Amino acid sequence: MIWQKEIQLPEYQRGYHLITDTVLKTIDEWPEMGVLHIFIKHTSAALTISENFDPAVRADFENFLTQLIPDDPKMFTHTMEGNDDMPAHIKASFTGSSVHIPITGRKLNLGQWQGIYLCEFRHKGGARKLVFTIYS
Amino acid sequence: MIWQKEIQLPEYQRGYHLITDTVLKTIDEWPEMGVLHIFIKHTSAALTISENFDPAVRADFENFLTQLIPDDPKMFTHTMEGNDDMPAHIKASFTGSSVHIPITGRKLNLGQWQGIYLCEFRHKGGARKLVFTIYS
Amino acid sequence: MIWQKEIQLPEYQRGYHLITDTVLKTIDEWPEMGVLHIFIKHTSAALTISENFDPAVRADFENFLTQLIPDDPKMFTHTMEGNDDMPAHIKASFTGSSVHIPITGRKLNLGQWQGIYLCEFRHKGGARKLVFTIYS
């Protein structure tokens, strides 16, 4: 069985954002067992699974990644779309365009401390589109 | 068809560890064709696929990543759970919480030099839980 | 339903290469709805999804990653297979061995600016093998 739905998130500011609740609200047919795939249709934002409790984790992610992969136009040739564009592509490639989570007993089988993050790597990234697919 | 099983690994020390044999032992129903998804229910350990032969590769991974993303509390604000906690979240996000491997002819269709790694990013990470799902 | 096919790419030089057209030609059975999984059977090359238009993006990726994870034998112990081998394993682990793309209405449901990249991290990587699986 395949179930699929495409949604548009509200616009988020640059940084890491917990979207687990949005994910849970989007799914209206929970299979007994399966896998949820979430795909982001963009190349300067990404999805990851990380700590779901302390907002300092999300701030540390944003600060560390920007130090590691800086908005420095001298390091890149693709600068026409802004100093944050090429670094955003690299961050997004490292972080990933998909997350997969097992579904067990009609629920996401996440660990206790796991949440789903939208990683917005641009200052004005706009409203991002996600495609949800469940295989069961 | 969906098959699913959750296991708990023994506790591993910090570093990269080959777990291909454990994976093979966990699966007791091999479909003719499909995909194996392995998910780790933790945010300071990760899964990846890399070279399966030379143990120096695993040591180089651990050393290089710790140089790139250091256990330095001056770089992070989320330090309450130890100096290795926030770096572990970043390493885990780059490395990934899932691996997927095609199944072809009732076997994992890995390349000759590919093995499955558990990447333990904490000194005392404890026994990690994995969820296996096969779609076929 | 599961559909699977293994292909061998032509040999690419070191760097990032757009392979979306090759992917489209490989698939000869498009389901109405599903997910495409592409897996690379190698540990010193990887797959990612990124910007599909400006070739400067691919050059910036190659240059930045090589600056971040240098071909420097003093940093690694696994150097027997060449100075670009261990850096290639690390780059491949960060980038990933799999990409997943939703299929909607018998087409890949990529965003407007998304393309599929082969990331070749070795100078003489040879012809790389990919396994395609569609679940529907």
Short mmCIF file of C-alpha atoms in Angstrom, two decimals:
data_model
loop_
_atom_site.label_atom_id
_atom_site.label_comp_id
_atom_site.label_asym_id
_atom_site.label_seq_id
_atom_site.Cartn_x
_atom_site.Cartn_y
_atom_site.Cartn_z
CA MET A 1 0.00 0.00 0.00
CA ILE A 2 1.20 3.51 -0.83
CA TRP A 3 -0.21 6.73 0.62
CA GLN A 4 1.07 10.13 -0.50
CA LYS A 5 0.44 13.78 0.31
CA GLU A 6 2.18 17.04 -0.58
CA ILE A 7 2.10 20.01 1.80
CA GLN A 8 3.52 23.51 1.97
CA LEU A 9 5.05 24.60 5.26
CA PRO A 10 4.72 28.14 6.55
CA GLU A 11 7.84 30.22 5.88
CA TYR A 12 10.49 29.65 8.54
CA GLN A 13 13.42 31.91 9.35
CA ARG A 14 16.96 30.67 8.82
CA GLY A 15 17.84 27.98 11.35
CA TYR A 16 16.72 24.59 12.61
CA HIS A 17 13.04 24.04 13.44
CA LEU A 18 11.18 21.15 15.08
CA ILE A 19 8.30 20.07 12.80
CA THR A 20 7.28 16.76 14.41
CA ASP A 21 3.78 18.07 15.24
CA THR A 22 3.20 19.22 11.66
CA VAL A 23 4.25 15.80 10.43
CA LEU A 24 1.85 14.03 12.80
CA LYS A 25 -1.06 16.28 11.72
CA THR A 26 -0.37 15.64 8.03
CA ILE A 27 -0.82 11.88 8.25
CA ASP A 28 -4.43 10.79 8.36
CA GLU A 29 -4.03 7.09 7.53
CA TRP A 30 -1.72 5.17 9.85
CA PRO A 31 -0.88 1.64 8.76
CA GLU A 32 -0.18 -1.05 11.36
CA MET A 33 3.41 -1.33 10.05
CA GLY A 34 5.42 0.54 7.44
CA VAL A 35 7.80 3.41 6.78
CA LEU A 36 7.20 7.14 6.40
CA HIS A 37 9.35 8.93 3.80
CA ILE A 38 9.43 12.74 3.86
CA PHE A 39 11.08 14.53 0.94
CA ILE A 40 11.88 18.24 0.64
CA LYS A 41 11.56 19.69 -2.88
CA HIS A 42 14.35 22.24 -2.41
CA THR A 43 18.14 22.41 -2.57
CA SER A 44 18.87 25.05 0.08
CA ALA A 45 16.87 23.52 2.93
CA ALA A 46 16.97 19.98 4.33
CA LEU A 47 15.42 17.49 6.74
CA THR A 48 17.09 15.71 9.64
CA ILE A 49 16.22 13.87 12.84
CA SER A 50 17.79 15.15 16.05
CA GLU A 51 17.23 16.05 19.70
CA ASN A 52 13.64 17.13 20.39
CA PHE A 53 13.89 18.90 23.72
CA ASP A 54 16.44 21.70 24.19
CA PRO A 55 16.13 24.66 21.76
CA ALA A 56 19.85 25.34 22.37
CA VAL A 57 20.59 22.28 20.23
CA ARG A 58 18.91 23.93 17.23
CA ALA A 59 20.82 27.19 17.80
CA ASP A 60 24.13 25.32 18.13
CA PHE A 61 23.42 23.47 14.86
CA GLU A 62 22.83 26.74 12.99
CA ASN A 63 25.89 28.45 14.49
CA PHE A 64 28.28 25.56 14.04
CA LEU A 65 27.28 24.83 10.45
CA THR A 66 27.61 28.48 9.51
CA GLN A 67 31.09 28.54 11.00
CA LEU A 68 32.04 25.33 9.14
CA ILE A 69 30.51 26.37 5.80
CA PRO A 70 30.59 30.17 5.89
CA ASP A 71 28.56 32.73 3.87
CA ASP A 72 31.81 33.90 2.33
CA PRO A 73 31.56 34.87 -1.35
CA LYS A 74 35.34 34.62 -1.73
CA MET A 75 35.08 30.85 -1.25
CA PHE A 76 32.53 30.26 -4.02
CA THR A 77 31.87 31.19 -7.65
CA HIS A 78 28.08 30.60 -7.56
CA THR A 79 27.28 33.85 -5.71
CA MET A 80 24.66 35.47 -7.97
CA GLU A 81 21.74 34.34 -5.80
CA GLY A 82 23.25 35.67 -2.56
CA ASN A 83 26.06 34.86 -0.18
CA ASP A 84 23.95 32.28 1.63
CA ASP A 85 22.99 30.28 -1.48
CA MET A 86 26.02 28.11 -2.23
CA PRO A 87 26.69 27.38 1.48
CA ALA A 88 23.01 26.36 1.71
CA HIS A 89 23.44 23.81 -1.10
CA ILE A 90 26.44 22.24 0.68
CA LYS A 91 24.73 22.17 4.08
CA ALA A 92 21.64 20.64 2.44
CA SER A 93 23.71 17.93 0.73
CA PHE A 94 25.38 16.95 4.02
CA THR A 95 22.08 17.01 5.92
CA GLY A 96 19.89 15.29 3.33
CA SER A 97 16.71 15.79 1.31
CA SER A 98 14.85 12.83 2.85
CA VAL A 99 14.11 11.34 6.23
CA HIS A 100 12.63 7.87 6.81
CA ILE A 101 10.93 6.76 10.01
CA PRO A 102 9.53 3.30 10.73
CA ILE A 103 5.84 3.04 11.60
CA THR A 104 5.03 0.39 14.19
CA GLY A 105 1.61 -0.19 15.77
CA ARG A 106 0.07 2.79 13.88
CA LYS A 107 2.65 5.22 15.31
CA LEU A 108 5.99 6.74 14.28
CA ASN A 109 8.61 4.54 15.94
CA LEU A 110 10.95 7.38 16.95
CA GLY A 111 13.32 7.19 19.90
CA GLN A 112 12.35 9.10 23.03
CA TRP A 113 14.57 12.09 22.20
CA GLN A 114 14.11 12.16 18.44
CA GLY A 115 12.26 14.91 16.60
CA ILE A 116 12.00 15.86 12.93
CA TYR A 117 13.76 19.09 11.95
CA LEU A 118 13.29 21.43 9.02
CA CYS A 119 16.72 22.94 8.38
CA GLU A 120 16.28 26.30 6.65
CA PHE A 121 19.66 27.42 5.32
CA ARG A 122 18.58 30.67 3.60
CA HIS A 123 17.57 34.03 5.05
CA LYS A 124 14.56 34.24 2.75
CA GLY A 125 13.93 30.66 1.73
CA GLY A 126 10.19 31.06 1.28
CA ALA A 127 7.53 28.44 2.02
CA ARG A 128 9.01 24.96 1.57
CA LYS A 129 7.17 22.02 0.02
CA LEU A 130 7.32 18.50 1.45
CA VAL A 131 6.10 15.22 -0.05
CA PHE A 132 5.02 12.51 2.39
CA THR A 133 4.87 8.87 1.26
CA ILE A 134 4.00 5.89 3.45
CA TYR A 135 4.74 2.33 2.31
CA SER A 136 2.89 -0.38 4.22
CA MET B 1 4.96 -7.02 1.86
CA ILE B 2 6.43 -5.45 4.98
CA TRP B 3 8.62 -7.21 7.53
CA GLN B 4 9.84 -5.42 10.66
CA LYS B 5 11.99 -6.19 13.68
CA GLU B 6 13.51 -4.09 16.48
CA ILE B 7 16.80 -5.08 18.10
CA GLN B 8 19.13 -3.73 20.73
CA LEU B 9 22.85 -3.77 19.97
CA PRO B 10 25.46 -4.48 22.63
CA GLU B 11 27.08 -1.29 23.95
CA TYR B 12 29.91 -0.13 21.69
CA GLN B 13 32.71 2.23 22.60
CA ARG B 14 33.02 5.58 20.87
CA GLY B 15 34.05 5.13 17.24
CA TYR B 16 33.00 3.42 14.02
CA HIS B 17 32.05 -0.28 14.10
CA LEU B 18 31.27 -2.79 11.36
CA ILE B 19 27.86 -4.41 12.06
CA THR B 20 27.17 -6.18 8.75
CA ASP B 21 27.17 -9.62 10.42
CA THR B 22 24.68 -8.52 13.06
CA VAL B 23 22.44 -7.17 10.31
CA LEU B 24 22.58 -10.45 8.39
CA LYS B 25 21.74 -12.47 11.52
CA THR B 26 18.74 -10.25 12.32
CA ILE B 27 16.93 -10.90 9.06
CA ASP B 28 15.15 -14.24 8.94
CA GLU B 29 12.87 -13.68 5.93
CA TRP B 30 14.65 -12.71 2.72
CA PRO B 31 12.41 -11.64 -0.12
CA GLU B 32 13.43 -12.26 -3.73
CA MET B 33 13.60 -8.50 -4.32
CA GLY B 34 13.15 -5.45 -2.11
CA VAL B 35 14.88 -2.91 0.09
CA LEU B 36 16.15 -3.11 3.67
CA HIS B 37 15.75 0.04 5.78
CA ILE B 38 17.67 0.25 9.07
CA PHE B 39 16.82 3.11 11.43
CA ILE B 40 18.65 4.12 14.61
CA LYS B 41 16.44 5.44 17.42
CA HIS B 42 19.08 7.85 18.78
CA THR B 43 20.42 11.32 18.05
CA SER B 44 24.08 10.91 19.07
CA ALA B 45 24.86 7.79 17.04
CA ALA B 46 24.31 7.11 13.35
CA LEU B 47 24.44 4.55 10.55
CA THR B 48 26.50 4.69 7.37
CA ILE B 49 27.85 2.41 4.65
CA SER B 50 31.61 2.44 4.06
CA GLU B 51 34.73 0.35 3.47
CA ASN B 52 34.46 -3.13 5.03
CA PHE B 53 38.06 -4.31 5.13
CA ASP B 54 40.72 -2.10 6.74
CA PRO B 55 40.10 -1.19 10.43
CA ALA B 56 42.29 1.92 9.86
CA VAL B 57 39.39 3.39 7.87
CA ARG B 58 37.18 3.27 10.97
CA ALA B 59 39.91 4.88 13.13
CA ASP B 60 40.48 7.62 10.53
CA PHE B 61 36.74 8.37 10.45
CA GLU B 62 36.63 8.81 14.24
CA ASN B 63 39.77 10.96 14.34
CA PHE B 64 38.90 13.17 11.40
CA LEU B 65 35.33 13.83 12.51
CA THR B 66 36.46 14.71 16.01
CA GLN B 67 38.96 17.16 14.56
CA LEU B 68 36.28 18.70 12.29
CA ILE B 69 33.56 18.85 14.98
CA PRO B 70 35.50 19.05 18.26
CA ASP B 71 34.38 18.25 21.81
CA ASP B 72 34.92 21.90 22.68
CA PRO B 73 32.37 23.35 25.11
CA LYS B 74 33.35 26.90 24.10
CA MET B 75 31.81 26.29 20.67
CA PHE B 76 28.38 25.20 21.94
CA THR B 77 25.70 26.27 24.42
CA HIS B 78 24.09 22.80 24.81
CA THR B 79 26.82 21.40 27.07
CA MET B 80 24.85 20.14 30.08
CA GLU B 81 24.94 16.51 28.93
CA GLY B 82 28.70 16.48 28.38
CA ASN B 83 31.26 17.90 25.97
CA ASP B 84 30.67 15.10 23.50
CA ASP B 85 26.89 15.53 23.29
CA MET B 86 26.36 18.48 20.92
CA PRO B 87 29.21 17.38 18.60
CA ALA B 88 27.55 13.95 18.53
CA HIS B 89 24.24 15.48 17.34
CA ILE B 90 26.01 17.31 14.49
CA LYS B 91 28.04 14.26 13.44
CA ALA B 92 24.85 12.15 13.54
CA SER B 93 22.95 14.65 11.37
CA PHE B 94 25.72 14.63 8.72
CA THR B 95 26.02 10.85 8.82
CA GLY B 96 22.33 9.97 8.92
CA SER B 97 19.80 8.04 10.98
CA SER B 98 18.91 5.56 8.22
CA VAL B 99 20.60 3.33 5.68
CA HIS B 100 18.85 1.60 2.78
CA ILE B 101 20.22 -1.39 0.91
CA PRO B 102 18.62 -3.12 -2.07
CA ILE B 103 17.82 -6.83 -1.74
CA THR B 104 18.30 -8.82 -4.94
CA GLY B 105 18.01 -12.61 -5.24
CA ARG B 106 17.37 -13.01 -1.47
CA LYS B 107 20.64 -11.21 -0.57
CA LEU B 108 21.79 -7.71 0.36
CA ASN B 109 23.01 -6.19 -2.91
CA LEU B 110 26.04 -4.43 -1.42
CA GLY B 111 29.17 -3.63 -3.40
CA GLN B 112 32.22 -5.80 -2.77
CA TRP B 113 33.83 -3.32 -0.38
CA GLN B 114 30.70 -2.06 1.37
CA GLY B 115 29.88 -2.77 4.99
CA ILE B 116 27.32 -1.34 7.42
CA TYR B 117 28.75 0.82 10.21
CA LEU B 118 27.36 1.80 13.58
CA CYS B 119 28.85 5.22 14.32
CA GLU B 120 28.94 5.74 18.09
CA PHE B 121 29.66 9.40 18.79
CA ARG B 122 29.47 9.33 22.62
CA HIS B 123 31.86 7.94 25.19
CA LYS B 124 29.02 6.28 27.08
CA GLY B 125 26.26 6.00 24.53
CA GLY B 126 24.72 2.88 25.99
CA ALA B 127 23.05 0.04 24.06
CA ARG B 128 21.56 1.42 20.82
CA LYS B 129 18.22 0.35 19.33
CA LEU B 130 17.73 -0.32 15.63
CA VAL B 131 14.50 -0.88 13.69
CA PHE B 132 14.75 -3.05 10.56
CA THR B 133 12.06 -2.84 7.89
CA ILE B 134 12.03 -4.73 4.59
CA TYR B 135 9.69 -3.72 1.75
CA SER B 136 9.22 -6.35 -0.92
CA MET C 1 4.90 -3.73 -6.29
CA ILE C 2 8.69 -3.72 -6.59
CA TRP C 3 10.68 -2.97 -9.72
CA GLN C 4 14.48 -3.19 -9.75
CA LYS C 5 17.31 -2.65 -12.21
CA GLU C 6 21.11 -2.42 -11.89
CA ILE C 7 23.15 -0.25 -14.26
CA GLN C 8 26.76 0.72 -14.74
CA LEU C 9 27.49 4.40 -15.39
CA PRO C 10 30.23 5.52 -17.75
CA GLU C 11 33.42 6.52 -15.91
CA TYR C 12 33.23 10.10 -14.66
CA GLN C 13 36.14 12.31 -13.68
CA ARG C 14 36.47 13.50 -10.09
CA GLY C 15 33.76 16.02 -9.26
CA TYR C 16 29.99 16.44 -9.15
CA HIS C 17 27.93 15.39 -12.18
CA LEU C 18 24.26 15.80 -13.06
CA ILE C 19 22.78 12.37 -13.92
CA THR C 20 19.03 13.13 -13.93
CA ASP C 21 18.71 12.24 -17.64
CA THR C 22 20.42 8.88 -17.13
CA VAL C 23 18.03 8.15 -14.26
CA LEU C 24 14.99 9.00 -16.38
CA LYS C 25 16.17 6.76 -19.23
CA THR C 26 16.78 3.83 -16.87
CA ILE C 27 13.20 3.64 -15.65
CA ASP C 28 10.85 1.96 -18.08
CA GLU C 29 7.89 1.26 -15.78
CA TRP C 30 6.45 4.32 -14.05
CA PRO C 31 3.87 3.62 -11.37
CA GLU C 32 1.10 6.12 -10.69
CA MET C 33 2.49 6.68 -7.17
CA GLY C 34 5.56 5.43 -5.32
CA VAL C 35 9.16 6.13 -4.43
CA LEU C 36 12.38 5.67 -6.41
CA HIS C 37 15.42 4.52 -4.42
CA ILE C 38 18.84 4.77 -6.07
CA PHE C 39 21.79 3.09 -4.34
CA ILE C 40 25.48 3.36 -5.22
CA LYS C 41 27.53 0.19 -4.67
CA HIS C 42 30.75 2.06 -3.77
CA THR C 43 32.33 3.75 -0.77
CA SER C 44 34.30 6.54 -2.45
CA ALA C 45 31.48 8.00 -4.55
CA ALA C 46 28.01 9.12 -3.49
CA LEU C 47 24.60 10.37 -4.59
CA THR C 48 22.91 13.64 -3.67
CA ILE C 49 20.15 15.95 -4.89
CA SER C 50 21.09 19.56 -5.54
CA GLU C 51 20.77 22.53 -7.91
CA ASN C 52 20.24 21.44 -11.53
CA PHE C 53 21.09 24.57 -13.50
CA ASP C 54 24.43 26.34 -12.89
CA PRO C 55 27.57 24.18 -13.46
CA ALA C 56 29.41 26.53 -11.06
CA VAL C 57 27.46 24.89 -8.23
CA ARG C 58 29.05 21.52 -9.05
CA ALA C 59 32.54 23.09 -9.22
CA ASP C 60 32.01 24.88 -5.89
CA PHE C 61 30.91 21.60 -4.27
CA GLU C 62 34.09 19.82 -5.41
CA ASN C 63 36.37 22.69 -4.36
CA PHE C 64 34.78 23.31 -0.99
CA LEU C 65 34.65 19.65 0.02
CA THR C 66 38.29 19.15 -0.94
CA GLN C 67 39.23 22.14 1.19
CA LEU C 68 37.18 20.82 4.14
CA ILE C 69 38.38 17.20 3.84
CA PRO C 70 41.79 17.48 2.17
CA ASP C 71 43.82 14.86 0.27
CA ASP C 72 46.45 15.12 2.97
CA PRO C 73 48.15 11.81 3.86
CA LYS C 74 49.42 13.30 7.15
CA MET C 75 45.82 13.42 8.41
CA PHE C 76 45.05 9.74 7.79
CA THR C 77 46.53 6.27 8.37
CA HIS C 78 44.58 4.51 5.58
CA THR C 79 46.72 5.90 2.72
CA MET C 80 47.77 2.74 0.85
CA GLU C 81 45.15 3.18 -1.86
CA GLY C 82 46.10 6.78 -2.59
CA ASN C 83 45.81 10.21 -0.98
CA ASP C 84 42.27 10.66 -2.27
CA ASP C 85 40.91 7.38 -0.86
CA MET C 86 40.25 8.09 2.82
CA PRO C 87 38.94 11.63 2.13
CA ALA C 88 36.61 10.01 -0.43
CA HIS C 89 35.18 7.65 2.22
CA ILE C 90 34.45 10.57 4.55
CA LYS C 91 32.91 12.74 1.82
CA ALA C 92 30.79 9.74 0.73
CA SER C 93 29.56 9.11 4.27
CA PHE C 94 28.47 12.77 4.68
CA THR C 95 26.84 12.84 1.24
CA GLY C 96 25.13 9.45 1.34
CA SER C 97 24.90 6.17 -0.58
CA SER C 98 21.19 6.49 -1.38
CA VAL C 99 18.72 9.04 -2.70
CA HIS C 100 14.95 8.67 -2.58
CA ILE C 101 12.53 10.61 -4.76
CA PRO C 102 8.74 10.42 -4.65
CA ILE C 103 6.92 9.39 -7.83
CA THR C 104 3.60 11.15 -8.36
CA GLY C 105 1.42 10.87 -11.49
CA ARG C 106 3.97 8.61 -13.24
CA LYS C 107 6.79 11.20 -12.86
CA LEU C 108 9.62 11.96 -10.45
CA ASN C 109 8.22 14.59 -8.09
CA LEU C 110 11.37 16.72 -7.90
CA GLY C 111 11.32 20.44 -7.16
CA GLN C 112 11.93 22.80 -10.09
CA TRP C 113 15.62 23.27 -9.31
CA GLN C 114 16.45 19.76 -8.14
CA GLY C 115 18.69 17.38 -10.05
CA ILE C 116 20.36 14.07 -9.17
CA TYR C 117 24.14 14.20 -8.79
CA LEU C 118 26.77 11.50 -8.99
CA CYS C 119 29.56 12.67 -6.67
CA GLU C 120 32.84 11.09 -7.79
CA PHE C 121 35.42 11.59 -5.05
CA ARG C 122 38.36 9.72 -6.64
CA HIS C 123 40.62 10.65 -9.54
CA LYS C 124 40.27 7.20 -11.07
CA GLY C 125 37.08 5.84 -9.56
CA GLY C 126 36.17 3.67 -12.53
CA ALA C 127 32.66 2.93 -13.78
CA ARG C 128 30.20 3.08 -10.87
CA LYS C 129 27.26 0.71 -10.38
CA LEU C 130 23.82 1.89 -9.30
CA VAL C 131 20.81 -0.17 -8.19
CA PHE C 132 17.37 1.34 -8.85
CA THR C 133 14.35 0.13 -6.89
CA ILE C 134 10.80 1.49 -7.18
CA TYR C 135 8.19 0.69 -4.54
CA SER C 136 4.59 1.34 -5.60
#
